[in-house]
Structures are given as structure tokens and as C-alpha cells.
mmCIF file with all atom_site columns, C-alpha atoms in Angstrom:
data_model
loop_
_atom_site.group_PDB
_atom_site.id
_atom_site.type_symbol
_atom_site.label_atom_id
_atom_site.label_alt_id
_atom_site.label_comp_id
_atom_site.label_asym_id
_atom_site.label_entity_id
_atom_site.label_seq_id
_atom_site.pdbx_PDB_ins_code
_atom_site.Cartn_x
_atom_site.Cartn_y
_atom_site.Cartn_z
_atom_site.occupancy
_atom_site.B_iso_or_equiv
_atom_site.pdbx_formal_charge
_atom_site.auth_seq_id
_atom_site.auth_comp_id
_atom_site.auth_asym_id
_atom_site.auth_atom_id
_atom_site.pdbx_PDB_model_num
ATOM 1   C CA . PRO A 1 1   ? -13.033 27.233  -5.218  1.00 88.00 ? 112 PRO A CA 1
ATOM 2   C CA . VAL A 1 2   ? -9.678  28.506  -3.932  1.00 89.00 ? 113 VAL A CA 1
ATOM 3   C CA . GLU A 1 3   ? -7.619  31.622  -4.614  1.00 84.00 ? 114 GLU A CA 1
ATOM 4   C CA . ASP A 1 4   ? -7.291  33.161  -8.103  1.00 87.00 ? 115 ASP A CA 1
ATOM 5   C CA . GLY A 1 5   ? -10.374 31.390  -9.472  1.00 88.00 ? 116 GLY A CA 1
ATOM 6   C CA . HIS A 1 6   ? -8.740  27.956  -9.232  1.00 90.00 ? 117 HIS A CA 1
ATOM 7   C CA . TYR A 1 7   ? -10.223 24.782  -7.741  1.00 89.00 ? 118 TYR A CA 1
ATOM 8   C CA . GLN A 1 8   ? -9.109  22.119  -5.313  1.00 89.00 ? 119 GLN A CA 1
ATOM 9   C CA . GLY A 1 9   ? -10.763 18.867  -4.281  1.00 89.00 ? 120 GLY A CA 1
ATOM 10  C CA . GLN A 1 10  ? -10.986 17.928  -0.632  1.00 91.00 ? 121 GLN A CA 1
ATOM 11  C CA . LEU A 1 11  ? -11.855 14.762  1.297   1.00 94.00 ? 122 LEU A CA 1
ATOM 12  C CA . GLU A 1 12  ? -12.216 14.319  5.030   1.00 97.00 ? 123 GLU A CA 1
ATOM 13  C CA . ILE A 1 13  ? -10.656 10.964  5.912   1.00 97.00 ? 124 ILE A CA 1
ATOM 14  C CA . GLN A 1 14  ? -11.110 9.040   9.144   1.00 98.00 ? 125 GLN A CA 1
ATOM 15  C CA . ILE A 1 15  ? -9.338  5.737   9.829   1.00 98.00 ? 126 ILE A CA 1
ATOM 16  C CA . VAL A 1 16  ? -10.082 3.637   12.913  1.00 98.00 ? 127 VAL A CA 1
ATOM 17  C CA . PHE A 1 17  ? -8.294  0.394   13.817  1.00 98.00 ? 128 PHE A CA 1
ATOM 18  C CA . LYS A 1 18  ? -10.184 -1.750  16.327  1.00 97.00 ? 129 LYS A CA 1
ATOM 19  C CA . ASP A 1 19  ? -9.297  -4.944  18.150  1.00 95.00 ? 130 ASP A CA 1
ATOM 20  C CA . GLY A 1 20  ? -12.800 -6.085  19.083  1.00 92.00 ? 131 GLY A CA 1
ATOM 21  C CA . GLU A 1 21  ? -14.453 -2.956  20.478  1.00 93.00 ? 132 GLU A CA 1
ATOM 22  C CA . ASN A 1 22  ? -11.144 -1.368  21.558  1.00 95.00 ? 133 ASN A CA 1
ATOM 23  C CA . ILE A 1 23  ? -9.722  1.402   19.365  1.00 96.00 ? 134 ILE A CA 1
ATOM 24  C CA . VAL A 1 24  ? -5.966  0.723   19.044  1.00 96.00 ? 135 VAL A CA 1
ATOM 25  C CA . ASN A 1 25  ? -5.102  3.393   16.476  1.00 96.00 ? 136 ASN A CA 1
ATOM 26  C CA . TYR A 1 26  ? -6.936  6.306   14.929  1.00 96.00 ? 137 TYR A CA 1
ATOM 27  C CA . ASP A 1 27  ? -6.311  9.039   12.379  1.00 97.00 ? 138 ASP A CA 1
ATOM 28  C CA . LYS A 1 28  ? -8.329  11.893  10.921  1.00 98.00 ? 139 LYS A CA 1
ATOM 29  C CA . TYR A 1 29  ? -7.072  14.283  8.253   1.00 97.00 ? 140 TYR A CA 1
ATOM 30  C CA . GLU A 1 30  ? -7.959  16.218  5.105   1.00 96.00 ? 141 GLU A CA 1
ATOM 31  C CA . LEU A 1 31  ? -6.780  14.957  1.734   1.00 95.00 ? 142 LEU A CA 1
ATOM 32  C CA . LEU A 1 32  ? -6.356  17.800  -0.764  1.00 93.00 ? 143 LEU A CA 1
ATOM 33  C CA . SER A 1 33  ? -6.018  17.484  -4.519  1.00 90.00 ? 144 SER A CA 1
ATOM 34  C CA . PRO A 1 34  ? -3.598  19.597  -6.530  1.00 88.00 ? 145 PRO A CA 1
ATOM 35  C CA . VAL A 1 35  ? -4.981  23.009  -7.460  1.00 89.00 ? 146 VAL A CA 1
ATOM 36  C CA . VAL A 1 36  ? -6.434  23.111  -10.998 1.00 88.00 ? 147 VAL A CA 1
ATOM 37  C CA . LYS A 1 37  ? -7.569  25.981  -13.166 1.00 87.00 ? 148 LYS A CA 1
ATOM 38  C CA . ASP A 1 38  ? -10.436 24.277  -14.993 1.00 85.00 ? 149 ASP A CA 1
ATOM 39  C CA . THR A 1 39  ? -12.485 21.362  -13.600 1.00 81.00 ? 150 THR A CA 1
ATOM 40  C CA . ALA A 1 40  ? -14.082 20.705  -17.011 1.00 82.00 ? 151 ALA A CA 1
ATOM 41  C CA . LYS A 1 41  ? -10.724 19.388  -18.182 1.00 80.00 ? 152 LYS A CA 1
ATOM 42  C CA . SER A 1 42  ? -9.126  16.333  -16.633 1.00 72.00 ? 153 SER A CA 1
ATOM 43  C CA . PHE A 1 43  ? -8.917  16.323  -12.866 1.00 72.00 ? 154 PHE A CA 1
ATOM 44  C CA . PRO A 1 44  ? -5.818  14.693  -11.327 1.00 73.00 ? 155 PRO A CA 1
ATOM 45  C CA . ASN A 1 45  ? -6.040  11.306  -9.612  1.00 76.00 ? 156 ASN A CA 1
ATOM 46  C CA . LEU A 1 46  ? -5.479  11.405  -5.871  1.00 78.00 ? 157 LEU A CA 1
ATOM 47  C CA . LEU A 1 47  ? -2.814  9.253   -4.250  1.00 78.00 ? 158 LEU A CA 1
ATOM 48  C CA . ASP A 1 48  ? -2.822  8.823   -0.497  1.00 86.00 ? 159 ASP A CA 1
ATOM 49  C CA . ILE A 1 49  ? -0.555  6.504   1.446   1.00 83.00 ? 160 ILE A CA 1
ATOM 50  C CA . GLN A 1 50  ? -0.647  6.087   5.190   1.00 88.00 ? 161 GLN A CA 1
ATOM 51  C CA . ARG A 1 51  ? 1.339   3.605   7.250   1.00 85.00 ? 162 ARG A CA 1
ATOM 52  C CA . TYR A 1 52  ? 0.423   2.479   10.744  1.00 90.00 ? 163 TYR A CA 1
ATOM 53  C CA . SER A 1 53  ? 2.179   0.198   13.208  1.00 87.00 ? 164 SER A CA 1
ATOM 54  C CA . LEU A 1 54  ? 0.021   -2.343  14.994  1.00 91.00 ? 165 LEU A CA 1
ATOM 55  C CA . PRO A 1 55  ? 0.924   -5.206  17.326  1.00 89.00 ? 166 PRO A CA 1
ATOM 56  C CA . SER A 1 56  ? -0.262  -8.737  16.596  1.00 88.00 ? 167 SER A CA 1
ATOM 57  C CA . GLY A 1 57  ? -4.040  -9.033  16.868  1.00 92.00 ? 168 GLY A CA 1
ATOM 58  C CA . ASN A 1 58  ? -7.376  -9.411  15.085  1.00 95.00 ? 169 ASN A CA 1
ATOM 59  C CA . TYR A 1 59  ? -8.432  -6.081  13.641  1.00 97.00 ? 170 TYR A CA 1
ATOM 60  C CA . SER A 1 60  ? -11.135 -4.218  11.833  1.00 97.00 ? 171 SER A CA 1
ATOM 61  C CA . LEU A 1 61  ? -10.204 -1.152  9.828   1.00 97.00 ? 172 LEU A CA 1
ATOM 62  C CA . GLU A 1 62  ? -12.992 1.370   9.357   1.00 98.00 ? 173 GLU A CA 1
ATOM 63  C CA . LEU A 1 63  ? -12.364 3.928   6.622   1.00 97.00 ? 174 LEU A CA 1
ATOM 64  C CA . THR A 1 64  ? -14.754 6.869   6.313   1.00 98.00 ? 175 THR A CA 1
ATOM 65  C CA . MET A 1 65  ? -14.515 9.386   3.465   1.00 97.00 ? 176 MET A CA 1
ATOM 66  C CA . LYS A 1 66  ? -16.616 12.543  3.327   1.00 97.00 ? 177 LYS A CA 1
ATOM 67  C CA . ASP A 1 67  ? -16.751 15.262  0.697   1.00 94.00 ? 178 ASP A CA 1
ATOM 68  C CA . PRO A 1 68  ? -17.200 18.430  2.777   1.00 94.00 ? 179 PRO A CA 1
ATOM 69  C CA . ASN A 1 69  ? -18.644 20.199  -0.287  1.00 89.00 ? 180 ASN A CA 1
ATOM 70  C CA . SER A 1 70  ? -21.448 17.674  -0.727  1.00 93.00 ? 181 SER A CA 1
ATOM 71  C CA . GLU A 1 71  ? -24.653 16.822  1.106   1.00 95.00 ? 182 GLU A CA 1
ATOM 72  C CA . GLU A 1 72  ? -24.163 13.107  0.357   1.00 96.00 ? 183 GLU A CA 1
ATOM 73  C CA . GLU A 1 73  ? -23.578 10.673  3.194   1.00 97.00 ? 184 GLU A CA 1
ATOM 74  C CA . PRO A 1 74  ? -19.957 9.686   3.900   1.00 97.00 ? 185 PRO A CA 1
ATOM 75  C CA . VAL A 1 75  ? -18.605 6.522   2.277   1.00 97.00 ? 186 VAL A CA 1
ATOM 76  C CA . LEU A 1 76  ? -17.817 3.865   4.900   1.00 98.00 ? 187 LEU A CA 1
ATOM 77  C CA . SER A 1 77  ? -15.723 0.770   4.245   1.00 97.00 ? 188 SER A CA 1
ATOM 78  C CA . THR A 1 78  ? -14.742 -1.881  6.796   1.00 98.00 ? 189 THR A CA 1
ATOM 79  C CA . VAL A 1 79  ? -12.198 -4.653  6.313   1.00 97.00 ? 190 VAL A CA 1
ATOM 80  C CA . TYR A 1 80  ? -11.045 -7.321  8.755   1.00 97.00 ? 191 TYR A CA 1
ATOM 81  C CA . PHE A 1 81  ? -7.517  -8.671  9.020   1.00 94.00 ? 192 PHE A CA 1
ATOM 82  C CA . ASP A 1 82  ? -5.153  -10.481 11.372  1.00 93.00 ? 193 ASP A CA 1
ATOM 83  C CA . ILE A 1 83  ? -1.566  -9.678  12.251  1.00 90.00 ? 194 ILE A CA 1
ATOM 84  C CA . ASP A 1 84  ? 0.311   -12.635 13.673  1.00 87.00 ? 195 ASP A CA 1
ATOM 85  C CA . PHE A 1 85  ? 4.072   -12.170 13.476  1.00 82.00 ? 196 PHE A CA 1
ATOM 86  C CA . SER A 1 86  ? 5.890   -14.347 15.969  1.00 84.00 ? 197 SER A CA 1
ATOM 87  C CA . GLU A 1 87  ? 9.330   -13.080 16.980  1.00 84.00 ? 198 GLU A CA 1
ATOM 88  C CA . SER A 1 88  ? 10.648  -16.660 16.872  1.00 89.00 ? 199 SER A CA 1
ATOM 89  C CA . GLN A 1 89  ? 9.854   -17.159 13.154  1.00 89.00 ? 200 GLN A CA 1
ATOM 90  C CA . VAL A 1 90  ? 10.780  -15.528 9.872   1.00 87.00 ? 201 VAL A CA 1
ATOM 91  C CA . HIS A 1 91  ? 7.822   -13.833 8.172   1.00 86.00 ? 202 HIS A CA 1
ATOM 92  C CA . PHE A 1 92  ? 7.174   -11.959 4.945   1.00 87.00 ? 203 PHE A CA 1
ATOM 93  C CA . SER A 1 93  ? 4.968   -8.923  4.746   1.00 87.00 ? 204 SER A CA 1
ATOM 94  C CA . GLY A 1 94  ? 2.268   -8.823  2.136   1.00 85.00 ? 205 GLY A CA 1
ATOM 95  C CA . ILE A 1 95  ? 3.399   -7.595  -1.248  1.00 89.00 ? 206 ILE A CA 1
ATOM 96  C CA . GLU A 1 96  ? 2.989   -3.978  -2.282  1.00 91.00 ? 207 GLU A CA 1
ATOM 97  C CA . LEU A 1 97  ? 2.521   -3.531  -6.017  1.00 92.00 ? 208 LEU A CA 1
ATOM 98  C CA . ILE A 1 98  ? 4.869   -0.832  -7.285  1.00 93.00 ? 209 ILE A CA 1
ATOM 99  C CA . HIS A 1 99  ? 4.605   1.432   -10.327 1.00 91.00 ? 210 HIS A CA 1
ATOM 100 C CA . SER A 1 100 ? 8.214   2.590   -9.996  1.00 92.00 ? 211 SER A CA 1
ATOM 101 C CA . TYR A 1 101 ? 11.056  2.783   -7.513  1.00 95.00 ? 212 TYR A CA 1
ATOM 102 C CA . LYS A 1 102 ? 14.385  4.541   -7.101  1.00 96.00 ? 213 LYS A CA 1
ATOM 103 C CA . LYS A 1 103 ? 17.006  4.943   -4.401  1.00 96.00 ? 214 LYS A CA 1
ATOM 104 C CA . SER A 1 104 ? 16.204  7.861   -2.129  1.00 95.00 ? 215 SER A CA 1
ATOM 105 C CA . ASN A 1 105 ? 16.915  8.905   1.433   1.00 92.00 ? 216 ASN A CA 1
ATOM 106 C CA . GLU A 1 106 ? 14.231  11.588  1.527   1.00 92.00 ? 217 GLU A CA 1
ATOM 107 C CA . ASP A 1 107 ? 11.995  11.620  4.558   1.00 90.00 ? 218 ASP A CA 1
ATOM 108 C CA . ASN A 1 108 ? 8.499   11.230  3.125   1.00 86.00 ? 219 ASN A CA 1
ATOM 109 C CA . ILE A 1 109 ? 5.581   8.802   3.077   1.00 85.00 ? 220 ILE A CA 1
ATOM 110 C CA . LEU A 1 110 ? 6.659   7.152   -0.209  1.00 89.00 ? 221 LEU A CA 1
ATOM 111 C CA . ASN A 1 111 ? 10.071  6.097   1.132   1.00 91.00 ? 222 ASN A CA 1
ATOM 112 C CA . LYS A 1 112 ? 10.850  2.724   2.677   1.00 90.00 ? 223 LYS A CA 1
ATOM 113 C CA . ASN A 1 113 ? 14.305  1.389   3.493   1.00 89.00 ? 224 ASN A CA 1
ATOM 114 C CA . GLY A 1 114 ? 16.183  3.787   1.227   1.00 93.00 ? 225 GLY A CA 1
ATOM 115 C CA . TYR A 1 115 ? 13.825  3.594   -1.769  1.00 94.00 ? 226 TYR A CA 1
ATOM 116 C CA . LYS A 1 116 ? 11.092  5.855   -3.055  1.00 95.00 ? 227 LYS A CA 1
ATOM 117 C CA . LEU A 1 117 ? 8.237   3.471   -3.893  1.00 93.00 ? 228 LEU A CA 1
ATOM 118 C CA . THR A 1 118 ? 5.484   4.822   -6.117  1.00 91.00 ? 229 THR A CA 1
ATOM 119 C CA . PRO A 1 119 ? 2.545   2.449   -5.711  1.00 90.00 ? 230 PRO A CA 1
ATOM 120 C CA . PHE A 1 120 ? 0.635   0.819   -8.534  1.00 89.00 ? 231 PHE A CA 1
ATOM 121 C CA . VAL A 1 121 ? -2.832  1.890   -7.481  1.00 81.00 ? 232 VAL A CA 1
ATOM 122 C CA . PHE A 1 122 ? -4.990  -0.011  -9.965  1.00 80.00 ? 233 PHE A CA 1
ATOM 123 C CA . ASP A 1 123 ? -5.997  -3.681  -9.903  1.00 76.00 ? 234 ASP A CA 1
ATOM 124 C CA . TYR A 1 124 ? -5.930  -3.999  -13.701 1.00 80.00 ? 235 TYR A CA 1
ATOM 125 C CA . TYR A 1 125 ? -2.837  -4.597  -15.808 1.00 82.00 ? 236 TYR A CA 1
ATOM 126 C CA . SER A 1 126 ? -3.244  -3.709  -19.473 1.00 84.00 ? 237 SER A CA 1
ATOM 127 C CA . ASP A 1 127 ? -1.285  -5.477  -22.191 1.00 87.00 ? 238 ASP A CA 1
ATOM 128 C CA . ILE A 1 128 ? 1.155   -2.563  -22.432 1.00 88.00 ? 239 ILE A CA 1
ATOM 129 C CA . ILE A 1 129 ? 2.536   -3.325  -18.960 1.00 86.00 ? 240 ILE A CA 1
ATOM 130 C CA . THR A 1 130 ? 5.455   -5.698  -19.395 1.00 86.00 ? 241 THR A CA 1
ATOM 131 C CA . GLU A 1 131 ? 6.796   -5.816  -15.855 1.00 87.00 ? 242 GLU A CA 1
ATOM 132 C CA . LEU A 1 132 ? 5.249   -6.654  -12.504 1.00 88.00 ? 243 LEU A CA 1
ATOM 133 C CA . THR A 1 133 ? 7.168   -4.843  -9.766  1.00 92.00 ? 244 THR A CA 1
ATOM 134 C CA . PHE A 1 134 ? 6.516   -5.419  -6.088  1.00 92.00 ? 245 PHE A CA 1
ATOM 135 C CA . TYR A 1 135 ? 7.988   -4.731  -2.676  1.00 93.00 ? 246 TYR A CA 1
ATOM 136 C CA . ALA A 1 136 ? 7.967   -7.056  0.326   1.00 91.00 ? 247 ALA A CA 1
ATOM 137 C CA . GLU A 1 137 ? 9.764   -7.132  3.659   1.00 88.00 ? 248 GLU A CA 1
ATOM 138 C CA . LEU A 1 138 ? 11.283  -10.067 5.518   1.00 85.00 ? 249 LEU A CA 1
ATOM 139 C CA . TYR A 1 139 ? 10.755  -9.846  9.280   1.00 87.00 ? 250 TYR A CA 1
ATOM 140 C CA . ASN A 1 140 ? 13.119  -11.356 11.876  1.00 87.00 ? 251 ASN A CA 1
ATOM 141 C CA . GLY A 1 141 ? 15.571  -12.433 9.171   1.00 84.00 ? 252 GLY A CA 1
ATOM 142 C CA . GLN A 1 142 ? 18.597  -10.737 10.701  1.00 84.00 ? 253 GLN A CA 1
ATOM 143 C CA . GLN A 1 143 ? 17.900  -12.077 14.207  1.00 84.00 ? 254 GLN A CA 1
ATOM 144 C CA . LEU A 1 144 ? 17.112  -15.653 13.168  1.00 84.00 ? 255 LEU A CA 1
ATOM 145 C CA . LEU A 1 145 ? 19.292  -16.100 10.075  1.00 83.00 ? 256 LEU A CA 1
ATOM 146 C CA . GLY A 1 146 ? 22.177  -13.775 10.939  1.00 82.00 ? 257 GLY A CA 1
ATOM 147 C CA . GLY A 1 147 ? 23.851  -11.978 8.060   1.00 76.00 ? 258 GLY A CA 1
ATOM 148 C CA . ASP A 1 148 ? 23.654  -15.040 5.847   1.00 80.00 ? 259 ASP A CA 1
ATOM 149 C CA . GLN A 1 149 ? 22.408  -14.951 2.313   1.00 85.00 ? 260 GLN A CA 1
ATOM 150 C CA . VAL A 1 150 ? 19.124  -16.646 1.579   1.00 85.00 ? 261 VAL A CA 1
ATOM 151 C CA . LEU A 1 151 ? 17.671  -17.917 -1.665  1.00 88.00 ? 262 LEU A CA 1
ATOM 152 C CA . LEU A 1 152 ? 14.510  -16.021 -2.431  1.00 88.00 ? 263 LEU A CA 1
ATOM 153 C CA . TYR A 1 153 ? 12.185  -17.405 -5.043  1.00 88.00 ? 264 TYR A CA 1
ATOM 154 C CA . TYR A 1 154 ? 8.949   -15.981 -6.309  1.00 89.00 ? 265 TYR A CA 1
ATOM 155 C CA . TYR A 1 155 ? 6.529   -16.835 -9.054  1.00 89.00 ? 266 TYR A CA 1
ATOM 156 C CA . VAL A 1 156 ? 3.234   -16.084 -10.710 1.00 87.00 ? 267 VAL A CA 1
ATOM 157 C CA . ARG A 1 157 ? 0.493   -18.696 -10.805 1.00 87.00 ? 268 ARG A CA 1
ATOM 158 C CA . PRO A 1 158 ? -3.109  -18.791 -11.930 1.00 87.00 ? 269 PRO A CA 1
ATOM 159 C CA . LEU A 1 159 ? -5.662  -18.116 -9.206  1.00 84.00 ? 270 LEU A CA 1
ATOM 160 C CA . GLU A 1 160 ? -7.523  -21.355 -9.872  1.00 89.00 ? 271 GLU A CA 1
ATOM 161 C CA . VAL A 1 161 ? -4.606  -23.812 -9.517  1.00 87.00 ? 272 VAL A CA 1
ATOM 162 C CA . THR A 1 162 ? -1.387  -24.017 -7.513  1.00 85.00 ? 273 THR A CA 1
ATOM 163 C CA . LYS A 1 163 ? 0.868   -24.753 -10.503 1.00 88.00 ? 274 LYS A CA 1
ATOM 164 C CA . LYS A 1 164 ? 3.660   -22.213 -11.002 1.00 87.00 ? 275 LYS A CA 1
ATOM 165 C CA . LEU A 1 165 ? 3.988   -20.697 -14.462 1.00 87.00 ? 276 LEU A CA 1
ATOM 166 C CA . ASP A 1 166 ? 7.538   -21.682 -15.489 1.00 86.00 ? 277 ASP A CA 1
ATOM 167 C CA . GLN A 1 167 ? 8.167   -18.514 -17.507 1.00 89.00 ? 278 GLN A CA 1
ATOM 168 C CA . PHE A 1 168 ? 7.359   -16.463 -14.372 1.00 88.00 ? 279 PHE A CA 1
ATOM 169 C CA . PHE A 1 169 ? 9.487   -18.306 -11.794 1.00 89.00 ? 280 PHE A CA 1
ATOM 170 C CA . PHE A 1 170 ? 12.510  -16.390 -10.443 1.00 91.00 ? 281 PHE A CA 1
ATOM 171 C CA . MET A 1 171 ? 15.289  -16.976 -7.906  1.00 93.00 ? 282 MET A CA 1
ATOM 172 C CA . LYS A 1 172 ? 17.657  -14.476 -6.330  1.00 91.00 ? 283 LYS A CA 1
ATOM 173 C CA . LYS A 1 173 ? 20.256  -14.532 -3.543  1.00 90.00 ? 284 LYS A CA 1
ATOM 174 C CA . VAL A 1 174 ? 19.660  -11.771 -1.001  1.00 84.00 ? 285 VAL A CA 1
ATOM 175 C CA . GLU A 1 175 ? 21.008  -10.786 2.408   1.00 81.00 ? 286 GLU A CA 1
ATOM 176 C CA . SER A 1 176 ? 18.711  -11.784 5.232   1.00 76.00 ? 287 SER A CA 1
#
């Protein structure tokens, strides 16, 4: 409960990045939901985006979530990943699935390179979704390719085979 008989959800979040046993980055914060009047009605989904810079390395990410209003044990999730971006090669970031985007120069966590990117947070696409929007970054392009244009192509393929689906193959000229 919060003021005026309203309610607000709260999670305690802890994020730890480790390279072996060494902690290389760490964060701890509270994630608060919007305030609602009645919890029996629909409760809003929570969206949380955090971005962290890490040098090349082999990492584990430990995410701990605790409901401070519950006696249940915290939820702990660990994932392992590598970052290996050589400064002498051009690299792409992973793709970020996007629900929507628009030009914006606001200073907030949803903005990247002059765009407000609202993430697509689900891993299921219903048949009413007719567009797959994503964001990716090209690293070292300016240094290694200069200001030249490059031909970017992207496609969708089935998971089981490496054949591109012709109706989902696209090309576009972009600045490096």
C-alpha cells in the first residue's frame, strides 16, 4: 500500500557481472510499478531496461529479484556470455527486438543514437503482428570503412536450416 489507499509493486534487483570470480560491474536498485487504485483489476506490466559497458571477456551475469513484501526466496538467474570485439574488425551487436521507435534526443534509458526504442519484450509473435522491427549497431565501421556506404542485407530463416526465406530477404545502403 502507498498513499491515498493506492498500491504499488516493488522489486529489489541486483545485477552482478563476473569475469571468473572477479566482479567487473555491479548494480542494485528498486524497480517500482506505476501506482494503481485497485489490484483486483489488471496490474500494469513492468518494463526495465539497463545498459552496461563491459570490455571484451568471458562473463557470467547473475540477476537476483526479490519481492520485499514476500517471504519467498529471491529468484536467481545466471547466464554466461562472451564479448569479443576486436578493434581491427567490423562487428555487429546482437539484435534488439523493437516494438516501436521514433526520433528523439531525450536523455533517458530508452534512447539510443537519436531514437527512442521501445523494446518488444515478449518472445511470441501473434498472427496480428505484421512487422518485425529490430535495432543493431555496427562497431568500428567508421574507423575501418571510413564514411563510405555499405550494403546491409538481412533476412529471416527457419531455425532448423540455413536457407533464407526469399520473401523475407532485404537489402539497404547505409552509411558506415
